[in-house]
Amino acid sequence: MTLKRLLSERRAAILEKWRDRVFGCYPPETAGFLRREADHFSNPVAYRLTEGLKGIYAALVGESSAEQVSAHLDEVLRIWAVQDFTPSQALAFVFFLKPILREELAGELKADAALTAELLDLESRLDGVALLGFDVYMQRREKLSELKVSEMKARISGLLRRVGVDPATL
Amino acid sequence: MSLPKPEELARVSYQPPARGWMEVKPDFRPGTYCNAASPKWLEWIDYPYPRAWSVADEDWQLPENWKEIVLEGMEDRLARFRSLKLFFDICVRCGACADKCHFFLGTGDPKNMPVLRAELLRSVYKRYFTRLGKALGELVGARDLDESVIREWFFYLYQCTICRRCSVFCPYGIDMAEMTILGREMLASIGLNIDWALASVAQCYDKGSHIGATPQAFKDMIDFLAEENERITGIKTPVSYNRKGAEILFVTPSGDYFADPGTFTLMGYLLLFTYLDLDWTFSTYAAEGGNFGWFISHEMGKRLNAKIYHEAERLKVKWILGGECGHMWRICNQYMPTWYGQVPSFLEVPVSPITGTVFENARVHKMVHISEFTADLIRHNKLKLDPQRNAHIKLTFHDSCNTSRGMGIFEEPRYIIRNVLPEGHFFEMPPNTIREKTFCCGSSSGINANENMELRMQGGFPRANAVRYVHERYGVNHLGCICALDRATLPTLLQYWVPEVEVTGITELVGNALVFEGEIERTTDLRDRELVGVGEQEGGEEEE
């Protein structure tokens, strides 16, 4: 059995562990809530983080294109770029998956040496995902700076138009 | 220390240790707090202990007897506000409010659970004003008041937007908003204020509006927007200022005449008033509908609010019409009679001069919200509207906390929307995110400062998440609201979370749809965006 197929079959269990580990980054009271509340709108952080993890996982098993992985990373990182996460903390979630995979697939890895080679390849690709994550994180931080500037302009945009200046051209 | 391998990094547990809430102190990370108020603003409004200090400083330069001032302040407020004592005593820690605050949902910080935010104040109350707390201290959740507690108050009381979503879910109706305002009052009593709110308050008090516009600038800007109306619609929309004897004084927040997209809403007001030939006036003295004073103290809220009513009396108007504003509305409806101890007898109960409708709900404060006024006009078939002029807009509606949860204006804006938009262009967000359960914009109550951007993005995330849902599901491209603070802050929020969606006031949509006699052919909306169908005839083939 190929690793991809195995990952596809074990998706629910692996994703659950990954998600649990990610929620564990929050204080215990908050982590409990993130795990408990299932409503998409009453628990938006858990919902969007989960969507992001699912997307990244799908990309890893080859179900979605590599281009889409940045969008999936953005689901997670747009939240963590404004919450209390340093850049390294914000990106560590990608690496959480490595020990989870080794633990979850321990039996199969022992039985089939070929799988280990595939796993090493997958781990390398995970490193690549993390590197893309730095781009996404930085884009979000840059977006915040841009918003500060555009908001300053918006506060006086009426005045600018009054004196014949198009705020969009500034 | 050797460099960590990714695997080692991944082995690090990021789970913060489980510690008692009293031991966890706030981390003043830039982006999550507002700057300290400049002393000059405090001097302008005669507020105590003006000094140059910074939130990042070790020493906040508190007055020597700060503790005495705060405790005396708490004692005084416990005596004056029965609600405060009740809220302190009655909470049973059921946790119903815990996960209802947008700041908790967005930041993940447990101290933003309303029950814990209240506990920051309650623990001090217990220690100094209850026998049990005096005797048993921390055992019963009481704690000494020290500077770290004051820092905590400052951090978390400015992470509450006074939106009252938590109180909807509290079985006792405990109102966190009241506690936040009283807590902020106590902070102000020792000279701890935020610059964004204080600058707005001082400028409003001194010059007439939050942005400090002079009467000349106010008039100049509004005249310009009237000219814009004429350019786009061919209709002159004359404006009168400080006109004695007008029937109606119109008051709107400064966001509507200086900042887009509020300016387009103001153009809508002018078009509507011209259409109706309304007898109305602006005042350059009461040039601000918003009231940042209320965000820092009841006393300051009253000081700024008084200007509107003084001006109504001086101009001898019959009643006041309010623009699309949130907290102006709540202040006038809920606080005025208490503040003044009487209703303004120089005003009359508002009656629509067009429909004859008596606004009984405004019997006390004599002020009508533009949404009520417009909905009544449409109900009586007094407006000729062409919804096709809004065909480029697919709208969802954000219930602004103060108008909806605060005062129950749920139906009027929706009624207007359904009449100014083509059928099938209005989509509601999910039920647990609208009406009385609406999620706050995350930037209200004076914290929409630029330096506070990360916090605002977190606080507004639950709102944006629901907007994104209707955008993805129904193709919604505009978020409507009837609050100027929303119009100022939601565009920034959405640019971060759902950049495909723009923000609009509802009267802007009315302005687009109003059909005047003698108007020029309308090819664009009030924002100069081409209308759907324009230019198609020139294209040769017409679609049915």
XYZ file of C-alpha atoms in Angstrom:
714
model
C 0.000 0.000 0.000
C 1.356 3.432 -0.831
C 1.768 6.064 1.806
C -0.727 8.379 0.145
C -3.420 5.724 0.236
C -2.619 4.967 3.830
C -2.812 8.651 4.719
C -6.106 8.877 2.939
C -7.519 5.953 4.915
C -6.267 7.222 8.261
C -7.253 10.810 7.542
C -9.859 11.174 10.301
C -7.617 9.884 13.084
C -4.536 11.819 11.978
C -6.431 15.047 11.440
C -8.065 14.704 14.842
C -4.663 14.375 16.528
C -3.221 17.263 14.542
C -6.185 19.473 15.365
C -5.984 18.526 19.003
C -2.310 19.426 19.115
C -3.010 22.766 17.419
C -5.800 23.623 19.868
C -3.378 22.734 22.638
C -1.447 25.894 21.746
C -4.141 27.888 23.542
C -4.651 28.258 27.293
C -6.488 25.226 28.744
C -9.845 26.996 29.183
C -9.763 28.135 25.570
C -8.498 24.800 24.230
C -11.429 23.086 25.940
C -13.877 25.428 24.266
C -12.238 25.057 20.839
C -12.578 21.278 21.086
C -16.126 21.326 22.469
C -18.184 23.838 20.469
C -19.088 22.491 17.049
C -21.031 25.417 15.611
C -19.235 27.048 12.723
C -20.262 30.580 13.773
C -20.127 30.241 17.555
C -16.588 28.879 17.334
C -15.074 30.538 14.278
C -11.417 30.045 15.225
C -11.773 26.266 15.590
C -13.779 26.065 12.388
C -11.328 28.026 10.248
C -8.249 26.344 11.745
C -9.786 22.942 11.057
C -10.606 23.914 7.479
C -7.008 25.020 6.985
C -5.576 21.773 8.396
C -7.929 19.683 6.266
C -6.844 21.575 3.179
C -3.146 21.208 3.865
C -3.625 17.510 4.543
C -5.533 17.086 1.286
C -2.670 18.784 -0.544
C -0.196 16.406 1.105
C -2.076 13.336 -0.059
C -2.307 14.824 -3.527
C -6.022 15.602 -3.546
C -5.605 19.285 -4.178
C -3.065 21.200 -6.159
C 0.168 22.487 -4.697
C -0.949 26.024 -5.601
C -3.887 25.711 -3.241
C -1.681 24.955 -0.281
C -0.934 28.636 0.270
C -4.653 29.356 0.515
C -5.019 26.563 3.074
C -2.042 27.854 5.037
C -3.645 31.279 4.956
C -6.741 29.918 6.709
C -4.578 29.172 9.726
C -2.003 31.924 9.491
C -4.325 34.838 8.929
C -5.666 34.070 12.403
C -2.305 33.495 13.998
C -0.754 36.568 12.412
C -3.038 38.684 14.618
C -3.206 36.476 17.700
C -0.433 36.129 20.269
C 1.788 33.829 18.192
C 5.394 34.596 17.354
C 6.311 33.646 13.772
C 8.030 30.419 14.900
C 5.065 29.443 17.045
C 2.699 30.222 14.195
C 4.587 27.929 11.824
C 5.329 25.088 14.248
C 1.921 23.549 13.619
C 3.194 22.219 10.281
C 5.878 20.215 12.096
C 3.370 18.893 14.620
C 2.292 16.531 11.878
C 5.630 14.698 11.657
C 5.555 12.892 15.019
C 1.829 12.314 14.637
C 2.399 10.512 11.341
C 5.248 8.401 12.757
C 3.176 7.498 15.775
C 0.011 6.755 13.874
C 1.723 4.699 11.183
C 4.294 3.000 13.433
C 3.026 -0.534 12.683
C 2.997 -0.097 8.915
C 6.396 1.597 8.864
C 7.903 -1.340 10.713
C 6.346 -3.836 8.352
C 7.114 -2.105 5.078
C 10.557 -0.494 4.575
C 9.447 1.138 1.339
C 6.994 3.249 3.296
C 9.842 4.809 5.293
C 11.369 6.202 2.136
C 8.006 7.633 1.158
C 7.600 9.113 4.591
C 10.986 10.824 4.387
C 9.897 12.345 1.115
C 6.636 13.490 2.644
C 8.463 15.046 5.584
C 10.621 16.978 3.157
C 7.516 18.249 1.487
C 6.175 19.248 4.890
C 9.331 21.325 5.334
C 8.449 22.955 2.043
C 4.937 23.663 3.302
C 6.430 25.361 6.346
C 8.620 27.531 4.124
C 5.580 28.563 2.104
C 3.976 29.298 5.431
C 6.601 31.950 6.128
C 5.582 33.712 2.917
C 1.926 33.553 3.892
C 2.609 34.761 7.432
C 4.640 37.693 6.139
C 1.980 38.589 3.586
C -0.544 38.780 6.405
C 1.719 40.985 8.530
C 2.317 43.218 5.527
C -1.425 43.350 4.985
C -1.831 44.664 8.534
C 0.647 47.473 7.846
C -1.123 48.268 4.610
C -4.462 48.422 6.417
C -3.099 50.947 8.891
C -2.089 53.224 6.048
C -5.292 52.761 4.070
C -7.381 53.425 7.164
C -5.551 56.685 7.793
C -6.357 57.700 4.237
C -9.977 56.577 4.542
C -10.436 58.789 7.610
C -9.857 61.856 5.490
C -10.867 60.467 2.119
C -13.842 62.799 1.871
C -11.544 65.768 2.469
C -9.080 64.512 -0.126
C -11.824 64.253 -2.719
C -12.962 67.725 -1.700
C -9.581 69.131 -2.716
C -9.530 67.100 -5.921
C -7.242 64.261 -4.842
C -8.330 60.697 -5.519
C -7.525 58.800 -2.276
C -6.857 55.648 -4.319
C -3.934 57.292 -6.088
C -2.080 58.227 -2.905
C 22.272 26.278 23.092
C 22.265 24.264 19.892
C 19.863 25.165 17.125
C 16.641 23.176 17.211
C 15.808 20.761 14.413
C 12.270 21.100 13.111
C 11.381 17.858 14.888
C 12.632 19.252 18.143
C 10.759 22.454 17.581
C 7.632 20.442 16.993
C 8.140 18.619 20.259
C 7.924 21.878 22.179
C 4.642 22.133 23.964
C 3.023 25.464 23.264
C 0.254 24.797 25.700
C 0.510 27.528 28.286
C 0.621 26.153 31.825
C -2.630 25.937 33.710
C -2.393 28.632 36.329
C -4.909 30.526 38.416
C -6.260 33.563 36.592
C -4.903 35.958 39.186
C -1.366 34.807 38.456
C -1.497 35.281 34.688
C -0.622 38.885 33.877
C -1.440 40.625 30.607
C 1.173 40.826 27.894
C 1.081 44.328 26.432
C 2.077 43.289 22.928
C 2.093 46.187 20.440
C -1.001 46.007 18.285
C -3.208 44.870 21.160
C -3.649 48.085 23.116
C -4.368 51.756 22.528
C -1.812 54.466 23.242
C -1.980 56.461 26.453
C -3.800 59.779 26.195
C -1.707 62.868 25.597
C -1.882 65.247 28.585
C -3.144 68.085 26.429
C -6.495 66.371 25.864
C -6.968 65.897 29.602
C -6.213 69.571 30.137
C -8.737 70.601 27.475
C -11.574 68.819 29.264
C -10.290 69.357 32.782
C -9.642 65.680 33.473
C -7.449 64.700 36.453
C -3.721 63.913 36.469
C -2.631 64.874 32.973
C 0.894 63.577 32.320
C 2.986 62.161 29.510
C 3.156 58.403 29.983
C 3.264 55.325 27.820
C 1.541 51.968 28.215
C 4.876 50.239 27.582
C 6.496 52.108 30.540
C 7.382 50.262 33.730
C 6.121 53.215 35.714
C 2.720 54.600 34.810
C 3.327 57.573 37.134
C 0.164 57.026 39.106
C -0.703 59.737 41.617
C 0.672 58.995 45.073
C -2.725 58.248 46.591
C -4.035 56.336 43.560
C -5.281 53.409 45.620
C -7.313 55.626 47.877
C -8.810 57.396 44.839
C -9.822 54.126 43.170
C -11.315 52.593 46.295
C -13.201 55.771 47.154
C -14.362 55.842 43.535
C -15.615 52.288 43.819
C -17.395 53.030 47.086
C -19.030 56.058 45.537
C -20.180 54.104 42.485
C -21.485 51.232 44.594
C -23.671 53.773 46.369
C -24.807 55.554 43.210
C -25.298 52.556 40.915
C -27.354 49.779 42.471
C -26.776 47.899 39.245
C -23.040 47.675 39.949
C -23.502 46.195 43.407
C -26.107 43.809 42.040
C -23.850 42.684 39.188
C -21.007 42.115 41.631
C -23.107 40.079 44.036
C -25.417 38.134 41.793
C -23.095 36.314 39.372
C -23.121 32.555 40.047
C -20.296 31.735 37.577
C -22.649 29.643 35.445
C -20.473 30.340 32.419
C -23.345 31.136 30.032
C -21.534 34.293 28.955
C -18.086 32.752 28.734
C -17.974 31.926 25.048
C -20.283 34.682 23.812
C -17.803 37.563 23.709
C -16.279 38.311 20.317
C -13.023 39.201 22.036
C -12.838 35.808 23.696
C -13.720 34.081 20.433
C -11.210 36.146 18.489
C -8.290 36.345 20.919
C -8.667 33.010 22.689
C -7.696 34.804 25.904
C -9.747 33.371 28.805
C -9.767 36.736 30.569
C -11.944 37.993 27.759
C -14.671 35.652 28.939
C -17.075 38.261 30.345
C -17.325 36.345 33.616
C -13.579 36.709 34.116
C -13.399 40.276 32.861
C -15.979 41.176 35.480
C -14.019 39.219 38.037
C -11.111 41.633 37.586
C -13.265 44.301 39.198
C -15.301 41.986 41.414
C -12.221 40.576 43.139
C -11.327 44.063 44.358
C -14.896 44.733 45.416
C -14.850 41.526 47.444
C -11.568 42.327 49.144
C -12.546 45.817 50.306
C -16.331 45.854 50.467
C -17.460 42.400 51.635
C -16.907 40.816 55.056
C -16.085 37.447 53.590
C -13.498 38.876 51.258
C -11.904 40.968 53.972
C -11.544 37.888 56.165
C -10.702 35.128 53.697
C -9.004 36.950 50.793
C -8.017 34.800 47.856
C -9.924 31.805 49.229
C -13.128 33.530 48.174
C -11.729 35.181 45.062
C -10.798 38.478 46.715
C -7.491 40.181 46.073
C -5.505 43.233 47.054
C -5.558 46.210 44.782
C -2.053 46.816 43.478
C -0.590 48.329 40.341
C -0.667 45.032 38.474
C -4.438 44.928 38.986
C -4.743 48.428 37.545
C -2.721 47.351 34.502
C -5.005 44.398 34.068
C -8.096 46.639 34.254
C -6.596 48.940 31.656
C -5.782 46.056 29.317
C -9.095 44.207 29.510
C -11.561 47.061 30.023
C -10.301 48.371 26.705
C -10.887 44.927 25.207
C -14.613 45.264 25.748
C -16.647 47.175 23.189
C -19.658 47.675 25.472
C -21.687 45.658 22.964
C -23.639 43.652 25.582
C -23.772 40.384 23.656
C -22.845 38.597 26.881
C -25.783 40.108 28.734
C -28.212 38.576 26.221
C -27.067 35.136 27.356
C -26.697 35.899 31.082
C -29.678 34.440 32.979
C -29.477 37.426 35.351
C -28.952 40.018 32.631
C -25.664 41.180 34.096
C -24.561 44.064 31.918
C -20.830 43.948 31.309
C -21.078 47.234 29.413
C -22.087 49.101 32.580
C -19.221 47.564 34.502
C -16.766 48.424 31.752
C -17.826 52.069 31.694
C -17.634 52.344 35.477
C -14.245 50.620 35.453
C -12.990 53.010 32.808
C -14.268 55.899 34.930
C -12.162 54.670 37.821
C -9.124 54.394 35.552
C -9.724 57.937 34.336
C -9.890 59.118 37.949
C -6.157 58.347 38.252
C -5.285 59.750 34.847
C -5.346 56.522 32.808
C -7.049 57.147 29.483
C -6.529 56.134 25.861
C -5.530 58.750 23.331
C -7.939 57.862 20.533
C -10.997 58.284 22.757
C -9.706 61.328 24.656
C -8.632 63.181 21.515
C -12.101 62.657 20.043
C -13.800 63.739 23.251
C -11.653 66.856 23.719
C -12.060 67.956 20.117
C -15.788 67.365 20.191
C -16.070 69.355 23.404
C -13.909 72.177 22.141
C -14.682 72.386 18.434
C -17.878 70.456 17.813
C -16.881 67.122 16.337
C -14.626 64.191 17.095
C -12.279 65.034 14.290
C -11.967 68.644 15.440
C -13.435 70.183 12.308
C -14.204 73.897 12.548
C -17.731 75.060 11.640
C -16.284 76.346 8.365
C -14.758 72.971 7.491
C -18.003 71.229 8.429
C -20.021 73.461 6.119
C -17.464 73.315 3.337
C -17.421 69.526 3.328
C -21.184 69.103 3.355
C -21.599 71.712 0.604
C -19.120 69.678 -1.433
C -21.184 66.520 -0.947
C -24.287 68.455 -2.073
C -22.389 69.459 -5.218
C -21.514 65.803 -5.754
C -25.209 64.967 -5.573
C -25.971 67.528 -8.243
C -23.179 66.221 -10.465
C -24.451 62.639 -10.268
C -28.219 63.126 -10.150
C -28.772 66.598 -11.595
C -30.689 67.447 -8.427
C -29.664 70.358 -6.210
C -29.725 69.311 -2.561
C -29.633 72.574 -0.595
C -28.360 72.451 2.980
C -29.216 74.850 5.773
C -27.001 75.461 8.771
C -27.906 76.878 12.168
C -31.304 77.992 10.876
C -33.566 79.126 13.666
C -37.166 78.020 13.482
C -36.538 74.940 11.330
C -38.888 72.098 12.211
C -36.176 69.480 12.533
C -32.575 69.516 13.737
C -30.598 66.851 11.926
C -27.597 65.409 13.747
C -25.220 62.831 12.359
C -21.751 61.516 13.284
C -18.703 63.225 11.836
C -17.755 59.962 10.119
C -20.591 60.678 7.700
C -19.132 63.907 6.379
C -15.392 63.251 6.317
C -14.749 59.590 5.715
C -15.825 57.300 2.894
C -18.080 55.375 2.758
C -20.026 57.456 5.310
C -19.950 60.407 2.915
C -22.128 58.516 0.439
C -24.659 57.907 3.193
C -24.693 61.638 3.885
C -25.351 62.282 0.202
C -28.303 59.926 0.592
C -29.657 61.968 3.546
C -29.467 65.176 1.502
C -31.246 63.586 -1.445
C -33.989 62.220 0.800
C -34.571 65.548 2.560
C -34.704 67.386 -0.766
C -37.134 64.830 -2.183
C -39.422 65.407 0.794
C -38.882 69.178 0.894
C -38.231 68.748 4.580
C -37.896 71.769 6.878
C -34.591 70.857 8.503
C -31.249 72.287 9.545
C -27.761 71.190 10.484
C -26.026 72.787 13.443
C -22.320 73.576 13.372
C -22.347 73.489 17.184
C -24.106 70.127 17.509
C -22.029 68.832 14.617
C -21.378 65.432 16.120
C -23.896 62.671 16.584
C -21.370 60.264 18.017
C -20.414 60.492 21.652
C -17.011 59.133 22.616
C -17.581 60.739 26.009
C -19.868 57.885 26.941
C -17.010 55.474 26.271
C -14.973 56.967 29.088
C -17.525 58.119 31.649
C -21.204 58.831 32.184
C -20.314 62.404 33.114
C -18.438 63.003 29.865
C -21.184 61.329 27.868
C -23.644 63.785 29.368
C -21.372 66.773 28.720
C -21.193 65.995 25.001
C -24.819 64.933 24.656
C -25.974 68.216 26.208
C -24.742 70.109 23.165
C -27.349 68.500 20.936
C -30.199 69.477 23.208
C -28.887 72.976 23.939
C -28.735 73.569 20.236
C -32.213 72.157 19.674
C -33.474 74.620 22.273
C -31.555 77.576 20.835
C -32.717 76.893 17.277
C -36.273 76.334 18.531
C -36.756 73.193 16.466
C -39.652 70.840 17.205
C -37.729 67.580 17.264
C -34.446 65.933 16.344
C -33.710 63.507 13.544
C -30.623 61.369 13.962
C -28.516 59.986 11.129
C -27.253 56.428 10.884
C -25.477 56.226 14.213
C -25.332 53.490 16.805
C -24.313 54.782 20.186
C -25.867 58.248 19.690
C -29.143 56.436 19.464
C -28.594 54.315 22.535
C -27.415 57.273 24.598
C -30.401 59.421 23.735
C -32.870 56.606 24.273
C -31.460 55.032 27.383
C -29.451 57.590 29.272
C -30.903 61.019 28.708
C -33.799 61.012 31.144
C -31.531 59.636 33.864
C -28.781 62.123 33.173
C -31.031 65.180 33.206
C -33.772 63.958 35.490
C -36.354 65.331 33.048
C -37.372 65.168 29.427
C -36.611 68.103 27.123
C -39.855 70.060 27.471
C -38.847 72.565 24.802
C -39.219 69.838 22.164
C -42.384 68.202 20.840
C -43.130 64.528 20.407
C -41.795 63.856 16.891
C -44.391 63.728 14.118
C -43.442 62.956 10.547
C -44.499 66.017 8.516
C -44.932 63.755 5.494
C -46.996 60.878 6.856
C -48.363 62.288 10.090
C -46.982 59.330 12.017
C -46.436 60.136 15.680
C -43.234 58.521 16.913
C -44.570 57.465 20.293
C -41.373 55.554 21.021
C -39.546 58.901 20.982
C -41.911 60.559 23.441
C -39.192 60.898 26.068
C -36.081 61.892 24.175
C -37.740 63.530 21.137
C -35.357 62.020 18.696
C -36.030 59.728 15.734
C -33.557 57.473 13.982
C -33.386 57.977 10.215
C -34.192 54.280 9.682
C -37.494 54.637 11.527
C -38.254 57.809 9.615
C -37.482 56.290 6.200
C -39.230 52.980 6.864
C -42.366 54.957 7.773
C -42.137 56.917 4.509
C -41.894 53.731 2.459
C -44.728 52.115 4.416
C -46.927 55.086 3.437
C -45.790 54.882 -0.166
C -44.217 58.333 -0.107
C -41.034 57.470 -1.999
C -40.690 56.564 -5.656
C -37.909 54.017 -5.720
C -36.114 52.201 -8.506
C -34.441 49.157 -6.953
C -32.714 48.335 -10.244
C -30.284 51.145 -9.511
C -28.931 48.931 -6.750
C -28.788 45.828 -8.929
C -24.992 45.715 -8.656
C -25.334 45.205 -4.927
C -25.868 41.912 -3.146
C -26.295 42.817 0.456
C -26.157 41.345 3.898
C -27.049 43.407 6.945
C -24.941 43.872 10.058
C -27.085 44.686 13.094
C -25.079 47.332 14.896
C -24.968 46.474 18.588
C -26.365 49.745 19.875
C -29.286 50.079 17.506
C -30.240 46.409 17.530
C -29.324 44.815 20.848
C -29.346 48.202 22.559
C -32.658 49.502 21.277
C -34.424 46.910 19.165
C -34.216 48.449 15.697
C -34.338 45.161 13.805
C -37.084 45.467 11.220
C -36.851 49.057 9.965
C -33.535 48.758 8.137
C -34.520 45.391 6.700
C -37.800 46.857 5.479
C -35.926 49.685 3.745
C -33.419 47.258 2.249
C -36.148 45.082 0.757
C -37.661 48.137 -0.893
C -34.509 49.646 -2.336
C -32.853 46.456 -3.588
C -34.098 44.179 -6.380
C -35.746 40.991 -5.149
C -33.276 38.282 -4.268
C -30.423 40.676 -3.508
C -30.648 40.571 0.279
C -29.197 37.684 2.270
C -29.183 37.243 6.027
C -26.169 35.967 7.907
C -26.772 32.913 10.154
C -29.298 33.463 12.986
C -26.769 33.220 15.819
C -24.815 36.151 14.356
C -27.575 38.711 13.729
C -30.337 40.643 15.501
C -29.955 40.509 19.283
C -27.164 37.967 18.897
C -25.265 40.121 16.457
C -21.472 40.073 16.605
C -19.815 43.401 17.277
C -17.547 45.076 14.724
C -14.779 44.652 17.338
C -13.662 48.287 17.153
C -16.364 50.236 18.938
C -16.280 52.066 22.273
C -13.299 54.230 21.392
C -10.786 51.500 20.586
C -10.714 51.909 16.800
C -7.215 53.351 17.007
C -4.729 52.492 14.307
C -2.160 51.172 16.767
C -4.737 48.682 18.072
C -5.091 46.916 14.727
C -4.305 43.321 15.728
C -6.787 43.410 18.558
C -9.460 44.861 16.299
C -8.889 42.161 13.695
C -9.276 39.527 16.408
C -12.369 41.088 17.971
C -14.082 41.497 14.607
C -13.234 37.995 13.412
C -16.552 36.344 14.409
C -18.434 39.058 12.483
C -16.176 38.717 9.441
C -16.477 34.930 9.554
C -20.261 35.176 9.116
C -19.861 37.766 6.351
C -17.485 35.435 4.560
C -20.071 32.680 4.748
C -22.744 34.702 2.912
C -20.164 35.988 0.474
C -19.069 32.476 -0.463
C -22.542 30.998 -0.442
C -24.621 33.753 -2.087
C -22.095 36.060 -3.700
C -22.801 38.886 -1.250
C -20.605 41.873 -2.119
C -21.813 44.538 0.312
C -22.310 44.687 4.049
C -24.954 47.212 5.057
C -25.165 48.893 8.455
C -26.805 51.870 10.159
C -23.899 52.968 12.333
C -21.091 55.375 11.443
C -18.525 53.612 13.614
C -19.290 50.466 11.659
C -18.799 52.327 8.419
C -15.446 53.565 9.711
C -14.161 50.247 11.036
C -15.806 47.423 9.088
C -14.074 48.284 5.785
C -10.699 47.685 7.445
C -11.917 44.496 9.095
C -13.271 43.138 5.840
C -10.161 44.067 3.882
C -8.312 41.687 6.163
C -10.829 38.839 6.349
C -13.192 39.150 3.339
C -11.731 41.714 0.933
C -14.387 41.044 -1.708
C -17.075 42.720 0.429
C -17.553 46.491 0.746
C -19.429 48.432 3.412
C -22.407 50.690 2.823
C -24.910 52.723 4.796
C -28.580 52.042 4.109
C -29.504 55.641 3.245
C -26.853 55.519 0.527
C -28.922 52.761 -1.089
C -32.050 54.909 -0.651
C -30.205 57.763 -2.377
C -29.318 55.494 -5.273
C -32.894 54.314 -5.684
C -34.828 57.596 -5.231
C -36.454 58.712 -8.468
C -36.797 62.517 -8.757
C -38.785 64.480 -11.226
C -36.401 66.370 -13.472
C -33.379 64.231 -12.680
C -30.743 63.517 -15.288
C -30.362 59.952 -16.511
C -28.657 58.065 -13.729
C -25.690 56.122 -15.103
C -23.756 55.625 -11.869
C -24.491 55.142 -8.219
C -23.452 57.739 -5.627
C -19.932 56.250 -5.653
C -19.563 56.827 -9.384
C -19.825 53.113 -10.111
C -21.590 52.237 -13.314
C -25.112 50.906 -12.905
C -26.105 47.490 -14.203
C -27.457 47.736 -17.745
C -25.866 51.092 -18.543
C -24.317 51.105 -22.007
C -25.968 47.836 -23.005
C -28.229 49.500 -25.573
C -25.219 50.899 -27.385
C -23.874 47.385 -27.532
C -26.541 46.458 -30.113
C -27.999 43.265 -28.634
C -30.369 43.703 -25.769
C -31.079 40.917 -23.381
C -34.588 40.282 -22.181
